[in-house]
């Protein structure tokens, strides 16, 4: 069996190379707590919370560290906040019961104990139940039906509905695009009375276009996280059906689902596959899908108030012009490859939580000109693979260096060049409405 002191020493050594690795720091704090060192655990939980202030698991760990030290008032402040949240962990209710029992509020302690067991029957504690005067045999029978019902609800939950936890902080660069999204989507929700005074509704559509791998999908998910809204991602496979009329029905159901869960971000990836130019289509079935899509955007049968519609495409020139009419996708945003500052920001985000030395992100950004966000991730993946090979030979993990990343970048070519070769032709020769002016500006033509 490993010496506990050796385990702690190894964890601290790993954190020296990766001080922002939250799971690693949490593991160290949990280990310290389990070994009866709540004061040291408290320090580690606090450092981890400085990096992830909304992490409920870390908050609960800190509350447990306070509880073990007898700092009941500090523990209660944290736990009372946790149990008010809809997704509060069962362990928080159990700790709350222990704290209330210490404060001699037995009735409230019993209630919280039952709440904990309703969420997780495996948390039964015979000693605590005895001190609270709760009969565990009857309680087990009571909870069996509750637990079965909870399992049934989990099974029948809609897997297409997400609650993203990322925000704009996890999106490197794209400040102008973020600002447009704030103006169109976020500010109306934060300042509804101000927007209503000017007759502006909450909702609408934004179409993002640009080369692949530049973060359009990631940005859409972060938008939902920024406003704590539900998120529905729609792909072509979710809509198209071989039977006549089913595709339109599937499309209507996605919009209807978003309306029932507002505020909700409804995101269509590769939207040109569902909204292609009707003049290019041979089959009437495809035209019917587009007509249904336009009717849903207009809110013909139901209002889209509170439904935030985002769409992304790599080929906006294939999109039917009717989708660009005001009231539909009336804000069209060009998402270019990240600039130098954004590349440095993306690389910094990608390296977060990994063992690294002092990395010159500004120098790396110069060496990755024209790289997309996906290209930068490929750079990091390649560098990590090389480092893993070295670690397996040496038997000791080594941190990533600037040189490792520069070497990896030198073996890759930016994937955006091919897209711009095509986009340039459309921007020069099919730009009657000025829709591709941003491409010309980016290419300095």
Coordinates of C-alpha atoms in Angstrom, one line a residue:
X1 CA 0.0 0.0 0.0
X2 CA 1.3 3.5 -0.9
X3 CA 2.4 5.7 1.9
X4 CA -0.1 8.6 2.3
X5 CA 2.7 11.1 2.6
X6 CA 4.1 9.9 -0.7
X7 CA 0.7 10.4 -2.3
X8 CA 0.4 13.9 -1.0
X9 CA 4.0 14.7 -2.1
X10 CA 3.3 13.4 -5.6
X11 CA 0.1 15.5 -5.9
X12 CA 1.9 18.6 -4.7
X13 CA 4.7 18.0 -7.2
X14 CA 2.2 17.6 -10.1
X15 CA 0.5 20.8 -9.0
X16 CA 3.8 22.6 -9.2
X17 CA 3.9 22.0 -12.9
X18 CA 0.1 22.5 -13.4
X19 CA -1.1 25.0 -10.7
X20 CA -4.4 25.7 -12.5
X21 CA -5.4 22.0 -12.8
X22 CA -8.7 22.1 -10.9
X23 CA -9.4 18.3 -10.7
X24 CA -5.8 17.7 -9.5
X25 CA -6.1 20.4 -6.8
X26 CA -9.5 19.0 -5.8
X27 CA -8.0 15.5 -5.5
X28 CA -5.3 16.9 -3.2
X29 CA -7.9 18.7 -1.0
X30 CA -10.1 15.5 -0.8
X31 CA -7.1 13.4 0.1
X32 CA -6.1 15.9 2.8
X33 CA -9.6 15.9 4.2
X34 CA -9.8 12.1 4.3
X35 CA -6.4 12.0 6.1
X36 CA -7.7 14.3 8.9
X37 CA -6.0 17.5 7.7
X38 CA -9.0 19.9 7.3
X39 CA -6.9 23.1 7.7
X40 CA -4.7 22.2 4.7
X41 CA -7.7 20.9 2.7
X42 CA -9.4 24.3 3.3
X43 CA -6.5 26.1 1.7
X44 CA -6.6 23.9 -1.4
X45 CA -10.3 24.1 -1.8
X46 CA -10.0 27.9 -1.6
X47 CA -7.3 28.0 -4.3
X48 CA -9.5 25.8 -6.5
X49 CA -12.5 28.0 -6.0
X50 CA -10.5 31.0 -7.0
X51 CA -10.2 29.3 -10.5
X52 CA -13.8 27.9 -10.6
X53 CA -15.9 30.0 -8.2
X54 CA -19.2 28.4 -9.2
X55 CA -18.2 24.7 -8.8
X56 CA -20.6 23.2 -6.3
X57 CA -18.4 20.2 -5.6
X58 CA -15.6 22.4 -4.5
X59 CA -18.0 24.5 -2.4
X60 CA -19.2 21.3 -0.7
X61 CA -15.7 20.2 -0.1
X62 CA -14.8 23.5 1.6
X63 CA -18.0 23.3 3.7
X64 CA -16.9 19.8 4.8
X65 CA -13.4 21.2 5.7
X66 CA -15.1 23.9 7.8
X67 CA -17.4 21.3 9.5
X68 CA -14.4 19.1 10.5
X69 CA -12.8 22.2 12.1
X70 CA -15.9 23.1 14.0
X71 CA -16.4 26.3 11.9
X72 CA -20.1 25.7 11.7
X73 CA -21.2 29.2 10.8
X74 CA -18.9 29.3 7.7
X75 CA -20.0 25.8 6.7
X76 CA -23.7 26.8 7.0
X77 CA -23.3 29.9 4.8
X78 CA -22.0 27.6 2.0
X79 CA -24.4 24.7 2.5
X80 CA -27.5 26.9 2.8
X81 CA -26.6 28.5 -0.6
X82 CA -26.1 25.0 -2.1
X83 CA -29.4 23.5 -1.0
X84 CA -31.3 26.5 -2.5
X85 CA -30.1 25.5 -6.0
X86 CA -32.2 23.2 -8.1
X87 CA -29.2 20.9 -8.9
X88 CA -27.9 20.7 -5.3
X89 CA -26.0 17.5 -4.6
X90 CA -27.5 15.0 -2.1
X91 CA -24.3 15.3 0.1
X92 CA -25.1 19.0 0.6
X93 CA -28.5 18.1 2.3
X94 CA -26.7 15.4 4.4
X95 CA -24.1 17.9 5.6
X96 CA -26.8 20.5 6.3
X97 CA -28.6 17.9 8.4
X98 CA -25.5 17.3 10.5
X99 CA -25.0 21.1 10.9
X100 CA -28.6 21.6 12.0
X101 CA -28.3 18.8 14.5
X102 CA -25.3 20.5 16.0
X103 CA -27.3 23.7 16.3
X104 CA -30.1 21.6 18.0
X105 CA -32.6 22.3 15.3
X106 CA -33.7 18.6 15.1
X107 CA -36.9 19.1 13.1
X108 CA -35.1 20.9 10.2
X109 CA -32.3 18.4 10.4
X110 CA -34.8 15.5 9.9
X111 CA -36.3 17.3 6.9
X112 CA -32.8 17.8 5.2
X113 CA -31.8 14.2 6.1
X114 CA -34.9 12.9 4.2
X115 CA -34.2 15.2 1.3
X116 CA -30.7 13.7 1.0
X117 CA -32.0 10.2 1.1
X118 CA -34.7 11.0 -1.5
X119 CA -32.0 12.0 -3.9
X120 CA -29.6 9.2 -3.0
X121 CA -30.8 6.3 -0.8
X122 CA -27.3 5.0 -0.5
X123 CA -26.5 7.9 1.9
X124 CA -28.4 6.2 4.7
X125 CA -26.5 6.7 8.0
X126 CA -27.8 4.6 10.8
X127 CA -26.0 6.6 13.5
X128 CA -27.3 9.9 12.3
X129 CA -30.8 8.5 11.8
X130 CA -30.8 7.2 15.4
X131 CA -29.7 10.6 16.7
X132 CA -32.5 12.3 14.7
X133 CA -35.0 9.7 15.9
X134 CA -35.8 8.5 12.3
X135 CA -36.7 4.9 11.8
X136 CA -34.6 3.7 8.8
X137 CA -36.7 0.6 8.1
X138 CA -39.8 2.7 7.3
X139 CA -37.7 5.3 5.6
X140 CA -36.3 2.7 3.2
X141 CA -39.8 1.6 2.2
X142 CA -40.9 5.3 1.7
X143 CA -37.9 6.1 -0.4
X144 CA -38.0 3.0 -2.7
X145 CA -41.0 4.5 -4.7
X146 CA -39.4 7.9 -4.7
X147 CA -36.1 6.6 -6.0
X148 CA -37.9 4.5 -8.7
X149 CA -39.9 7.6 -9.8
X150 CA -36.7 9.6 -10.0
X151 CA -35.0 7.0 -12.1
X152 CA -38.0 7.0 -14.4
X153 CA -37.8 10.7 -14.8
X154 CA -34.1 10.5 -15.6
X155 CA -34.8 7.8 -18.2
X156 CA -37.5 9.9 -19.9
X157 CA -35.7 13.2 -19.8
X158 CA -35.1 14.8 -23.2
X159 CA -31.5 14.2 -24.2
X160 CA -31.6 17.0 -26.8
X161 CA -32.0 19.6 -24.2
X162 CA -28.8 20.9 -22.7
X163 CA -27.8 23.5 -20.0
X164 CA -24.3 24.6 -21.1
X165 CA -22.0 25.6 -18.3
X166 CA -19.5 27.5 -20.4
X167 CA -19.6 31.2 -21.0
X168 CA -17.9 33.8 -23.2
X169 CA -14.9 33.6 -20.9
X170 CA -14.2 30.1 -22.4
X171 CA -14.3 31.5 -25.9
X172 CA -11.0 33.0 -27.0
X173 CA -11.2 36.2 -29.1
X174 CA -14.2 37.0 -31.4
X175 CA -14.9 40.2 -29.3
X176 CA -16.8 41.9 -32.1
X177 CA -19.0 38.8 -32.7
X178 CA -19.6 38.5 -29.0
X179 CA -20.7 42.1 -28.8
X180 CA -23.2 41.6 -31.7
X181 CA -24.6 38.6 -29.8
X182 CA -24.8 40.6 -26.6
X183 CA -26.7 43.4 -28.4
X184 CA -29.1 41.0 -30.1
X185 CA -29.6 38.3 -27.5
X186 CA -28.1 38.9 -24.1
X187 CA -29.0 42.6 -23.4
X188 CA -32.7 42.1 -24.2
X189 CA -32.9 39.4 -21.5
X190 CA -30.9 41.5 -19.0
X191 CA -32.7 44.8 -19.7
X192 CA -36.2 43.7 -20.9
X193 CA -38.0 46.9 -19.8
X194 CA -35.5 49.1 -21.7
X195 CA -36.0 47.0 -24.9
X196 CA -39.7 46.9 -24.5
X197 CA -39.8 50.7 -24.3
X198 CA -38.3 50.8 -27.8
X199 CA -40.6 48.0 -29.0
X200 CA -37.7 45.5 -29.4
X201 CA -38.8 41.9 -28.8
X202 CA -36.6 39.3 -27.0
X203 CA -35.5 36.8 -29.6
X204 CA -34.6 36.7 -33.2
X205 CA -32.0 35.1 -35.4
X206 CA -28.3 35.4 -36.0
X207 CA -26.5 33.6 -38.8
X208 CA -22.7 33.0 -38.3
X209 CA -20.6 32.1 -41.3
X210 CA -16.9 31.6 -41.9
X211 CA -14.2 29.0 -42.4
X212 CA -14.7 25.7 -40.5
X213 CA -13.1 25.2 -37.1
X214 CA -13.3 28.8 -36.0
X215 CA -15.6 28.3 -33.0
X216 CA -19.1 29.0 -34.4
X217 CA -20.7 26.0 -32.6
X218 CA -18.7 26.6 -29.4
X219 CA -19.8 30.3 -29.4
X220 CA -23.5 29.2 -29.8
X221 CA -23.2 26.9 -26.8
X222 CA -21.4 29.6 -24.8
X223 CA -24.2 32.1 -25.6
X224 CA -26.7 29.8 -23.9
X225 CA -24.3 29.4 -20.9
X226 CA -23.9 33.2 -20.8
X227 CA -27.6 33.8 -20.2
X228 CA -28.2 30.4 -18.4
X229 CA -30.7 29.4 -21.0
X230 CA -31.4 25.9 -22.3
X231 CA -29.7 24.9 -25.5
X232 CA -30.9 22.7 -28.4
X233 CA -28.5 21.7 -31.1
X234 CA -30.1 20.7 -34.4
X235 CA -28.3 18.8 -37.1
X236 CA -29.5 17.6 -40.5
X237 CA -30.0 14.1 -39.2
X238 CA -32.5 15.4 -36.6
X239 CA -34.7 16.8 -39.3
X240 CA -34.6 14.9 -42.5
X241 CA -36.8 11.8 -42.9
X242 CA -37.5 9.5 -45.8
X243 CA -41.3 9.7 -45.3
X244 CA -43.1 12.6 -46.9
X245 CA -44.1 15.3 -44.4
X246 CA -42.0 13.9 -41.5
X247 CA -39.1 16.3 -42.1
X248 CA -41.4 19.3 -41.7
X249 CA -43.0 17.7 -38.6
X250 CA -39.5 17.2 -37.1
X251 CA -38.6 20.8 -37.7
X252 CA -41.8 22.1 -36.1
X253 CA -41.2 19.9 -33.1
X254 CA -37.7 21.4 -32.5
X255 CA -39.1 24.9 -32.6
X256 CA -42.0 23.9 -30.4
X257 CA -39.6 22.3 -27.9
X258 CA -37.6 25.6 -27.8
X259 CA -40.8 27.6 -27.2
X260 CA -41.8 25.4 -24.3
X261 CA -38.4 25.9 -22.7
X262 CA -37.8 29.6 -23.2
X263 CA -35.5 31.3 -22.8
X264 CA -33.8 28.9 -25.1
X265 CA -31.1 29.0 -27.7
X266 CA -32.0 26.9 -30.8
X267 CA -28.9 26.3 -32.8
X268 CA -28.8 25.0 -36.4
X269 CA -25.4 23.7 -37.4
X270 CA -24.6 23.5 -41.2
X271 CA -27.9 25.3 -41.8
X272 CA -27.3 25.5 -45.5
X273 CA -28.2 21.8 -45.6
X274 CA -31.7 22.6 -44.5
X275 CA -32.0 26.1 -46.0
X276 CA -30.4 25.7 -49.5
X277 CA -31.3 28.0 -52.3
X278 CA -34.6 26.9 -53.7
X279 CA -33.6 27.7 -57.3
X280 CA -30.9 25.0 -57.0
X281 CA -33.3 22.3 -55.8
X282 CA -35.0 19.7 -58.0
X283 CA -37.4 18.1 -55.6
X284 CA -40.5 19.7 -54.1
X285 CA -40.0 17.9 -50.8
X286 CA -36.8 19.9 -50.2
X287 CA -38.7 23.1 -51.0
X288 CA -41.4 22.2 -48.5
X289 CA -38.8 21.9 -45.7
X290 CA -37.5 25.4 -46.5
X291 CA -41.1 26.8 -46.6
X292 CA -41.7 25.2 -43.2
X293 CA -38.4 26.6 -41.9
X294 CA -39.4 30.1 -43.0
X295 CA -42.8 29.8 -41.4
X296 CA -41.3 28.7 -38.1
X297 CA -38.8 31.6 -38.2
X298 CA -41.7 34.0 -38.8
X299 CA -43.7 32.5 -35.8
X300 CA -46.8 32.1 -38.0
X301 CA -48.6 29.7 -35.6
X302 CA -46.7 30.5 -32.3
X303 CA -44.7 33.4 -31.1
X304 CA -40.9 33.1 -31.0
X305 CA -40.6 35.6 -28.1
X306 CA -37.7 34.3 -25.9
X307 CA -36.5 31.8 -28.5
X308 CA -33.0 32.8 -29.6
X309 CA -32.1 31.3 -33.0
X310 CA -28.5 30.8 -34.0
X311 CA -27.3 29.2 -37.1
X312 CA -23.9 28.4 -38.5
X313 CA -22.7 27.7 -42.0
X314 CA -19.4 27.4 -43.9
X315 CA -21.2 28.1 -47.2
X316 CA -23.5 31.1 -46.9
X317 CA -23.6 31.4 -50.7
X318 CA -25.8 28.2 -50.8
X319 CA -28.4 29.7 -48.4
X320 CA -31.7 30.8 -49.8
X321 CA -32.0 34.6 -49.9
X322 CA -35.4 34.5 -48.1
X323 CA -33.6 33.5 -44.8
X324 CA -31.7 36.8 -44.8
X325 CA -34.9 38.9 -44.8
X326 CA -35.3 41.2 -41.7
X327 CA -37.1 39.3 -38.9
X328 CA -35.5 36.0 -39.8
X329 CA -31.7 35.8 -39.8
X330 CA -31.5 39.5 -39.9
X331 CA -28.0 39.7 -38.3
X332 CA -25.3 38.0 -40.4
X333 CA -21.9 37.8 -38.7
X334 CA -18.6 36.8 -40.3
X335 CA -16.6 34.6 -37.9
X336 CA -13.0 34.9 -39.2
X337 CA -10.0 32.9 -38.1
X338 CA -8.7 34.2 -34.7
X339 CA -6.3 37.2 -34.9
X340 CA -2.9 37.2 -33.1
X341 CA -4.4 38.3 -29.7
X342 CA -7.2 35.7 -30.0
X343 CA -4.8 32.9 -31.0
X344 CA -2.8 33.6 -27.8
X345 CA -6.0 33.6 -25.8
X346 CA -7.2 30.3 -27.3
X347 CA -3.8 28.7 -26.7
X348 CA -3.9 29.9 -23.1
X349 CA -7.3 28.3 -22.7
X350 CA -6.3 25.1 -24.3
X351 CA -3.2 24.8 -22.1
X352 CA -5.1 25.4 -18.9
X353 CA -5.1 22.5 -16.6
X354 CA -2.1 20.8 -18.4
X355 CA 1.5 20.6 -17.1
X356 CA 3.3 23.5 -18.8
X357 CA 6.4 25.6 -18.3
X358 CA 6.4 29.4 -18.9
X359 CA 5.0 29.5 -22.5
X360 CA 5.4 32.5 -24.7
X361 CA 1.9 32.7 -26.1
X362 CA 2.6 35.9 -28.1
X363 CA 5.4 34.2 -29.9
X364 CA 3.3 31.1 -30.6
X365 CA 0.5 33.3 -32.0
X366 CA 3.0 34.7 -34.6
X367 CA 3.9 31.2 -35.6
X368 CA 0.3 30.1 -36.1
X369 CA -1.0 32.9 -38.5
X370 CA -4.2 31.9 -40.3
X371 CA -4.8 28.9 -38.0
X372 CA -8.4 28.3 -36.9
X373 CA -9.3 27.3 -33.4
X374 CA -9.5 23.7 -34.5
X375 CA -6.1 24.0 -36.0
X376 CA -4.7 25.3 -32.7
X377 CA -6.3 22.4 -30.8
X378 CA -4.6 20.1 -33.3
X379 CA -1.3 21.8 -32.5
X380 CA -1.7 21.1 -28.8
X381 CA -2.9 17.5 -29.4
X382 CA 0.2 16.8 -31.5
X383 CA 2.5 18.4 -28.9
X384 CA 0.9 16.4 -26.1
X385 CA 1.3 13.1 -28.0
X386 CA 5.0 13.8 -28.5
X387 CA 5.3 14.6 -24.8
X388 CA 3.5 11.4 -23.8
X389 CA 5.9 9.3 -25.9
X390 CA 8.9 11.0 -24.1
X391 CA 7.2 10.5 -20.7
X392 CA 6.6 6.8 -21.4
X393 CA 10.3 6.3 -22.2
X394 CA 11.6 8.3 -19.3
X395 CA 8.9 7.2 -16.8
X396 CA 8.5 10.8 -15.6
X397 CA 5.9 13.3 -17.0
X398 CA 7.5 16.5 -18.3
X399 CA 5.8 19.9 -18.9
X400 CA 5.0 21.3 -22.3
X401 CA 7.3 24.0 -23.5
X402 CA 7.1 26.8 -26.1
X403 CA 9.4 24.8 -28.3
X404 CA 7.2 21.7 -28.2
X405 CA 4.2 23.8 -29.5
X406 CA 6.2 25.6 -32.1
X407 CA 7.6 22.3 -33.4
X408 CA 4.0 20.9 -33.6
X409 CA 2.7 24.0 -35.4
X410 CA 5.5 23.8 -38.0
X411 CA 4.2 20.4 -39.1
X412 CA 0.6 21.6 -39.7
X413 CA -0.9 23.9 -42.4
X414 CA -3.8 26.2 -41.7
X415 CA -7.1 24.7 -42.9
X416 CA -8.6 28.1 -43.6
X417 CA -6.8 28.8 -46.8
X418 CA -8.9 26.5 -49.0
X419 CA -12.1 28.1 -47.7
X420 CA -10.9 31.7 -48.4
X421 CA -9.9 30.6 -52.0
X422 CA -13.6 29.8 -52.6
X423 CA -15.0 32.7 -50.5
X424 CA -12.8 35.2 -52.4
X425 CA -14.6 34.3 -55.7
X426 CA -18.0 34.8 -54.2
X427 CA -17.0 38.1 -52.5
X428 CA -15.6 39.5 -55.7
X429 CA -18.2 38.3 -58.2
X430 CA -21.4 37.5 -56.4
X431 CA -21.7 40.3 -53.8
X432 CA -24.5 42.4 -55.1
X433 CA -26.1 43.0 -51.7
X434 CA -22.7 43.6 -49.9
X435 CA -23.2 40.4 -47.8
X436 CA -19.6 39.4 -48.2
X437 CA -18.0 42.8 -47.6
X438 CA -16.5 41.5 -44.4
X439 CA -14.6 38.9 -46.4
X440 CA -13.2 41.5 -48.7
X441 CA -12.2 43.6 -45.7
X442 CA -10.5 40.7 -44.1
X443 CA -8.6 39.8 -47.3
X444 CA -7.8 43.5 -47.8
X445 CA -9.2 43.5 -51.3

